[in-house]
């Protein structure tokens, strides 16, 4: 059973301000929760509608009904489990290798997919503008499929960071250099822009190497790629 | 104003069986609707909460309130317009160049993103298993950002189609040939598998060239790429 106070606490964690206030976030689904447990994140509560075999679980799970799970879940389609984890301390940005910089990504699904891509390509650091969607948004957590435990995401003043770095700065634009014909370094910062507006004017000035993914479809009509698709192609080009 | 009968008709179009029954589908948002109008699709109704300047619009739009729009919208966050279009007749599959084959993609956002990717890379034909999510699902329409008017999507018995084709058949697996080291033809069929289960056993047998996107992250832990991300990387490799 979930108490009224717990329902109140957990549903408050659907919102960023209460996640910051309590230092807690929620994760749903076996795969995501198990990955976070394996990574050693500290768990506060675990609710499940059926008995699940967990590894590295140090607390007692609470068996609840599907109706109760629906009350606390942040997802449109509920899973069979929900956990409350402590938000881990922010790690230091490691300035070597490739770093992905996000200039205000707004869609939680996009951020989650991008984290999963970084995990795949062995990119350990993501830096984001402070307006980028919150890492601990339940939909972001869901889309990462647990890979957020292996990628360090930092919210920073991006312009200041780019001003100070000694790494080459790449960015994707509509009229940059053809990415398939550019020699790409194994160290550097790759900036990806907002879903609607691309890279902001302030950040654009700081980019040393503007890049473009050439399009092969109808040049008049196809307007843009989804930012997660563009990130997939860019990271593949840098790593191949 | 929207009449009760129209509300009933439009909300019924959120479901596939009623879309098939009426031969109609809904599209929301200026960008998507304008793209479909420009492509010459036949429009039946257009509702807007504010006066919008349209091109190629041959009917009179109906001004409605936001409350009314919420009643008929299929999206969690409503836009400022919603249109009802006639489902266009299915086109013949053009068997040359590259064709993307989807072995039961279930997530509407993934199908929409994949259609947008095909549009970008100039791939005009997608063939899907009959269990693949419906092209006219409102969330698919939304994620395509209008590019569905330039990509021909056919629902077929995929195994039969692959049996008959003379084109080389590529497919993505966990243990195929490194895609970065394989010579890829400009003609062929590329099979992408289901989100959870990958390519089915039946289809796997028909693939001539199993391919893999190598991973650079922690080999033990990173389990898979999202299918839309994988499609982005594969299409980029075939077209670059």
XYZ file of C-alpha atoms in Angstrom:
480
model
C 0.000 0.000 0.000
C 1.090 3.561 -0.686
C 0.236 6.076 2.031
C -1.416 9.399 1.205
C 1.777 11.224 2.156
C 3.830 9.054 -0.149
C 1.388 9.626 -3.041
C 1.733 13.348 -2.402
C 5.531 13.184 -2.290
C 5.871 10.989 -5.378
C 3.457 12.940 -7.578
C 5.236 16.150 -6.527
C 8.405 14.620 -8.050
C 6.768 14.839 -11.483
C 7.742 18.533 -11.228
C 11.285 19.850 -11.365
C 11.017 22.228 -8.413
C 10.014 19.430 -6.042
C 12.735 17.125 -7.406
C 15.283 19.831 -6.574
C 13.673 20.506 -3.195
C 13.689 16.862 -2.109
C 16.779 15.746 -4.039
C 14.767 12.810 -5.367
C 13.569 11.528 -8.734
C 11.414 8.667 -9.965
C 12.230 5.892 -12.405
C 9.757 3.401 -13.873
C 10.082 -0.024 -15.460
C 12.341 -2.977 -14.651
C 15.085 -2.182 -17.135
C 15.591 1.436 -16.080
C 15.372 0.716 -12.339
C 17.718 -2.292 -12.558
C 20.320 -0.242 -14.463
C 20.230 2.482 -11.815
C 20.528 -0.092 -9.002
C 23.476 -1.748 -10.768
C 25.132 1.656 -11.143
C 24.917 2.025 -7.370
C 22.373 4.839 -7.136
C 20.740 5.137 -3.728
C 17.097 4.002 -3.688
C 14.502 5.299 -1.207
C 11.308 3.470 -2.183
C 10.379 0.719 -4.594
C 6.793 -0.158 -5.530
C 5.844 -3.123 -7.671
C 2.557 -4.703 -8.771
C 4.125 -8.150 -9.049
C 7.115 -9.815 -7.360
C 10.244 -8.946 -9.331
C 13.710 -10.437 -8.894
C 16.171 -7.558 -8.437
C 19.940 -7.443 -8.205
C 21.748 -5.043 -5.848
C 18.502 -4.037 -4.124
C 19.112 -3.033 -0.518
C 15.550 -2.104 0.542
C 12.306 -4.034 0.839
C 9.959 -3.461 -2.130
C 6.309 -2.591 -1.421
C 3.659 -4.583 -3.265
C 0.884 -2.316 -4.582
C -2.093 -2.591 -6.935
C -2.125 -1.344 -10.525
C -4.653 1.315 -9.485
C -2.185 2.609 -6.884
C 0.660 2.549 -9.412
C -1.435 4.621 -11.821
C -1.854 7.248 -9.100
C 1.878 7.756 -8.651
C 3.143 7.083 -12.205
C 4.220 9.923 -14.494
C 3.757 7.844 -17.634
C 0.717 7.562 -19.882
C 1.097 3.772 -19.955
C 2.097 2.392 -16.573
C 4.757 -0.240 -16.089
C 4.766 -2.754 -13.230
C 7.182 -0.902 -10.945
C 8.240 2.563 -9.830
C 11.231 3.562 -7.734
C 12.282 6.740 -5.962
C 16.026 7.398 -6.146
C 18.231 10.068 -4.589
C 19.619 12.517 -7.177
C 23.365 11.781 -7.211
C 25.887 14.627 -6.728
C 26.925 16.473 -9.918
C 30.227 15.211 -11.301
C 33.068 17.323 -12.634
C 33.169 17.768 -16.424
C 36.071 15.809 -17.828
C 37.497 17.997 -20.585
C 38.983 15.451 -22.908
C 37.733 13.295 -25.737
C 34.398 14.280 -27.230
C 31.858 16.330 -25.270
C 28.307 16.915 -26.460
C 26.881 20.396 -25.762
C 23.111 20.929 -25.898
C 21.899 24.447 -26.609
C 18.435 24.200 -25.026
C 16.910 20.856 -25.965
C 13.273 20.985 -24.868
C 11.731 17.630 -25.632
C 12.324 15.012 -22.889
C 12.260 12.151 -25.400
C 14.999 13.858 -27.420
C 17.243 14.381 -24.373
C 16.760 10.765 -23.284
C 17.550 9.443 -26.772
C 20.645 11.671 -26.976
C 21.940 10.339 -23.619
C 21.427 6.777 -24.894
C 23.359 7.672 -28.074
C 26.255 9.109 -26.041
C 26.360 5.932 -24.005
C 26.507 3.859 -27.238
C 29.323 5.947 -28.701
C 31.310 6.100 -25.448
C 30.833 9.844 -24.921
C 30.878 10.391 -21.175
C 30.137 14.102 -20.887
C 27.117 16.158 -21.910
C 26.941 19.850 -21.040
C 23.595 21.656 -21.357
C 22.301 25.206 -21.134
C 20.287 25.764 -17.990
C 17.105 26.010 -20.106
C 17.548 22.463 -21.393
C 14.864 20.035 -20.139
C 15.684 18.529 -16.727
C 17.623 15.268 -16.764
C 15.414 13.901 -13.975
C 12.149 14.558 -15.827
C 10.391 11.134 -15.734
C 10.107 11.063 -19.542
C 13.839 11.710 -19.928
C 14.636 8.927 -17.445
C 12.346 6.625 -19.415
C 13.901 7.396 -22.815
C 17.481 6.882 -21.552
C 16.650 3.239 -20.787
C 19.008 3.461 -17.830
C 22.041 4.731 -19.723
C 22.051 7.981 -17.723
C 24.085 6.144 -15.090
C 26.998 6.007 -17.551
C 26.826 9.548 -18.957
C 27.625 12.650 -16.909
C 25.129 15.452 -17.665
C 25.946 18.980 -16.386
C 23.778 22.107 -16.524
C 26.030 25.129 -17.010
C 26.323 28.589 -18.550
C 27.254 27.192 -21.933
C 28.680 30.409 -23.445
C 31.124 30.827 -20.524
C 32.213 27.201 -20.788
C 32.809 27.476 -24.552
C 34.718 30.750 -24.093
C 37.145 29.064 -21.713
C 37.688 25.687 -23.365
C 40.800 24.863 -25.368
C 38.995 22.133 -27.330
C 37.845 22.708 -30.922
C 34.118 23.555 -31.073
C 31.907 21.991 -33.742
C 28.278 22.900 -34.335
C 25.542 21.821 -36.748
C 23.905 24.385 -39.012
C 21.966 24.460 -42.284
C 24.928 25.958 -44.206
C 28.085 24.494 -42.673
C 30.737 22.256 -44.148
C 29.620 18.850 -45.465
C 30.171 16.536 -42.489
C 31.019 13.608 -44.773
C 33.932 15.589 -46.272
C 35.321 17.205 -43.107
C 38.185 15.724 -41.138
C 36.808 15.325 -37.629
C 39.070 15.241 -34.554
C 38.800 12.723 -31.716
C 38.696 15.567 -29.209
C 36.273 18.448 -29.251
C 32.903 19.836 -28.299
C 29.929 19.183 -30.564
C 27.066 21.680 -30.144
C 23.501 20.642 -31.038
C 20.768 23.297 -31.165
C 17.179 23.668 -30.032
C 14.367 21.743 -31.790
C 12.738 24.849 -33.287
C 15.460 27.489 -33.367
C 18.735 25.632 -33.754
C 21.896 27.014 -32.146
C 21.426 30.475 -30.582
C 23.246 33.543 -31.974
C 25.356 33.837 -28.809
C 26.647 30.265 -29.079
C 26.966 30.358 -32.893
C 29.733 33.002 -32.609
C 31.812 30.618 -30.497
C 31.709 27.680 -32.938
C 34.995 27.125 -34.838
C 33.728 24.474 -37.260
C 30.152 24.775 -38.567
C 29.001 21.428 -39.970
C 26.031 20.282 -42.050
C 24.489 16.891 -42.715
C 23.766 17.050 -46.460
C 20.245 16.173 -47.508
C 19.476 13.949 -50.448
C 15.716 14.415 -50.609
C 13.753 17.271 -52.171
C 15.873 20.301 -51.348
C 12.975 22.719 -51.438
C 10.750 20.866 -49.075
C 12.481 18.752 -46.445
C 13.082 21.268 -43.726
C 15.083 19.638 -40.999
C 16.002 16.489 -39.183
C 14.842 15.757 -35.670
C 17.677 16.762 -33.295
C 18.067 13.227 -31.915
C 18.365 11.848 -35.492
C 20.920 14.555 -36.328
C 22.898 13.706 -33.166
C 22.888 10.013 -34.144
C 24.383 10.831 -37.557
C 26.942 13.336 -36.189
C 28.193 11.015 -33.421
C 28.417 8.135 -35.893
C 30.587 10.313 -38.188
C 32.889 11.395 -35.349
C 33.349 7.852 -34.052
C 33.443 5.718 -37.232
C -18.182 26.034 -33.512
C -17.839 22.271 -33.810
C -21.082 20.327 -33.863
C -21.634 17.283 -31.631
C -21.614 15.053 -34.702
C -18.313 16.467 -35.846
C -16.760 15.990 -32.384
C -17.944 12.387 -32.508
C -16.529 11.852 -36.015
C -13.185 13.518 -35.293
C -12.521 11.806 -31.977
C -13.421 8.475 -33.628
C -10.523 9.173 -36.042
C -8.093 8.808 -33.117
C -8.687 5.076 -33.672
C -7.453 3.121 -36.645
C -10.678 1.220 -37.314
C -12.650 4.445 -37.737
C -9.926 6.002 -39.907
C -10.213 2.986 -42.221
C -14.018 3.062 -42.087
C -14.291 6.762 -42.996
C -11.143 7.004 -45.135
C -10.141 10.074 -43.121
C -7.323 11.106 -40.787
C -6.480 14.145 -38.688
C -3.421 16.384 -38.742
C -2.569 19.085 -36.201
C -0.359 22.157 -36.269
C 0.356 24.712 -39.000
C 3.510 23.085 -40.353
C 2.042 19.615 -40.804
C -1.281 20.836 -42.240
C 0.405 23.286 -44.642
C 2.736 20.561 -45.940
C -0.217 18.261 -46.626
C -2.138 21.069 -48.358
C 0.904 21.906 -50.505
C 1.233 18.223 -51.414
C -2.327 18.384 -52.749
C -4.059 16.147 -50.210
C -7.805 16.604 -50.100
C -9.033 18.408 -46.984
C -12.516 17.957 -45.504
C -12.519 20.230 -42.416
C -10.164 22.775 -40.919
C -10.549 24.172 -37.388
C -8.409 26.974 -36.010
C -8.377 28.988 -32.778
C -6.866 32.027 -34.498
C -6.925 33.289 -38.096
C -4.103 31.592 -40.031
C -2.888 32.464 -43.524
C -2.897 29.246 -45.567
C -1.659 28.434 -49.050
C -3.555 26.079 -51.360
C -6.553 25.926 -49.023
C -9.760 25.275 -50.958
C -12.252 25.194 -48.076
C -13.403 27.717 -45.500
C -11.753 27.239 -42.081
C -13.957 27.161 -38.959
C -12.945 29.375 -36.041
C -13.260 27.508 -32.711
C -12.237 28.038 -29.077
C -9.270 26.360 -27.425
C -11.684 24.383 -25.246
C -13.329 23.000 -28.389
C -9.937 22.207 -29.924
C -8.965 20.252 -26.793
C -12.097 18.136 -27.231
C -11.156 16.999 -30.729
C -7.339 16.959 -30.472
C -5.420 13.694 -30.152
C -2.362 15.406 -28.683
C -1.471 15.970 -25.036
C -0.518 19.572 -25.820
C -2.908 21.172 -28.302
C -1.787 23.297 -31.203
C -3.877 26.092 -32.712
C -5.368 24.130 -35.605
C -6.640 20.700 -36.607
C -7.569 19.417 -40.050
C -9.380 16.366 -41.354
C -7.892 14.990 -44.576
C -8.963 12.172 -46.892
C -6.582 9.194 -46.787
C -4.948 9.191 -50.243
C -4.949 5.994 -52.358
C -2.027 3.585 -51.761
C 0.739 3.994 -54.325
C 2.632 1.234 -56.080
C 6.005 0.285 -54.539
C 8.778 1.451 -56.830
C 11.396 -1.303 -56.715
C 14.567 0.604 -57.380
C 17.047 2.601 -55.349
C 16.892 2.070 -51.601
C 13.756 0.802 -49.874
C 13.344 0.766 -46.099
C 11.483 -2.256 -44.677
C 10.044 -2.066 -41.158
C 9.537 -5.349 -39.342
C 6.820 -4.250 -36.900
C 7.725 -0.814 -35.543
C 5.284 -0.117 -32.704
C 6.019 3.367 -31.399
C 4.269 6.129 -33.395
C 7.075 8.621 -32.650
C 9.622 6.176 -34.069
C 7.634 5.621 -37.295
C 7.174 9.384 -37.748
C 10.887 10.065 -37.189
C 11.828 7.286 -39.618
C 9.560 8.751 -42.336
C 11.206 12.169 -41.800
C 14.644 10.515 -42.114
C 13.652 8.822 -45.380
C 12.475 12.161 -46.723
C 15.848 13.737 -45.764
C 17.859 10.986 -47.431
C 15.668 10.873 -50.541
C 14.285 7.394 -49.888
C 10.829 7.291 -51.424
C 9.572 3.880 -50.396
C 8.925 2.305 -47.013
C 7.369 -1.150 -46.751
C 5.999 -2.303 -43.386
C 4.629 -5.475 -41.877
C 0.896 -5.244 -41.304
C 1.501 -5.129 -37.529
C 3.522 -1.923 -37.815
C 1.809 1.096 -36.214
C -0.654 2.850 -38.557
C 0.771 5.652 -40.702
C -2.339 7.745 -40.032
C -2.075 7.513 -36.232
C -2.159 11.191 -35.097
C 1.183 10.826 -33.266
C 2.845 9.437 -36.397
C 1.449 12.314 -38.483
C 2.790 14.751 -35.869
C 6.295 13.257 -35.776
C 6.633 13.240 -39.595
C 6.334 17.057 -39.607
C 4.534 16.767 -42.940
C 7.181 14.712 -44.717
C 4.761 11.804 -45.160
C 3.533 13.513 -48.321
C 6.905 12.769 -49.951
C 7.413 9.171 -48.794
C 5.284 6.262 -49.977
C 4.458 3.924 -47.064
C 2.946 0.487 -47.890
C 1.631 -2.160 -45.496
C 2.361 -5.588 -46.949
C 3.193 -9.197 -46.160
C 6.879 -8.447 -45.764
C 8.163 -12.028 -46.017
C 6.401 -12.554 -49.377
C 7.756 -9.252 -50.705
C 11.324 -10.109 -49.648
C 11.017 -13.599 -51.167
C 10.137 -12.133 -54.545
C 12.489 -9.159 -54.770
C 15.688 -9.207 -56.847
C 17.275 -6.461 -54.746
C 19.962 -7.253 -52.144
C 18.468 -7.381 -48.621
C 20.317 -5.757 -45.694
C 19.274 -6.021 -42.057
C 20.603 -4.765 -38.727
C 21.509 -7.244 -36.006
C 23.697 -7.342 -32.899
C 26.267 -9.607 -34.589
C 26.407 -8.595 -38.244
C 29.202 -7.103 -40.321
C 30.590 -3.723 -39.175
C 28.574 -1.197 -41.193
C 31.529 1.189 -41.370
C 33.618 -1.456 -43.136
C 30.993 -2.920 -45.484
C 30.613 -1.793 -49.084
C 26.985 -0.709 -49.340
C 25.113 -0.679 -52.655
C 22.948 2.192 -53.891
C 20.113 -0.261 -54.489
C 18.647 -2.587 -51.937
C 16.220 -3.180 -49.126
C 17.231 -2.256 -45.579
C 15.256 -4.085 -42.869
C 14.890 -2.500 -39.431
C 13.427 -4.566 -36.590
C 10.948 -4.114 -33.763
C 11.830 -1.948 -30.726
C 11.935 -4.824 -28.263
C 12.550 -7.925 -30.359
C 14.528 -6.780 -33.390
C 14.035 -8.536 -36.719
C 11.779 -11.615 -36.531
C 13.136 -15.114 -37.208
C 11.047 -15.418 -40.391
C 12.497 -12.221 -41.884
C 16.035 -12.853 -40.578
C 16.324 -15.911 -42.855
C 15.705 -13.731 -45.902
C 18.429 -11.169 -45.165
C 21.518 -11.487 -47.407
C 23.737 -8.964 -45.586
C 23.463 -8.755 -41.782
C 24.923 -5.436 -40.576
C 25.856 -4.019 -37.171
C 26.517 -0.503 -35.922
C 29.576 -0.970 -33.699
C 29.350 0.432 -30.193
C 32.112 2.403 -28.578
C 30.684 2.641 -25.065
C 30.793 0.069 -22.281
C 30.357 -3.205 -24.171
C 28.817 -5.033 -21.247
C 26.157 -2.526 -20.419
C 24.854 -0.451 -23.309
C 22.177 -2.663 -24.658
C 20.807 -1.146 -27.803
C 20.110 1.959 -29.790
C 16.624 3.327 -30.272
C 15.383 2.083 -33.700
C 14.988 5.636 -35.062
C 18.582 6.469 -34.024
C 19.815 3.252 -35.632
C 17.884 4.078 -38.829
C 19.480 7.565 -38.876
C 22.978 6.046 -38.716
C 22.257 3.303 -41.272
C 20.682 5.654 -43.832
C 23.555 8.118 -43.379
C 26.042 5.307 -44.113
C 24.169 4.157 -47.221
C 23.863 7.700 -48.604
C 27.179 9.351 -47.634
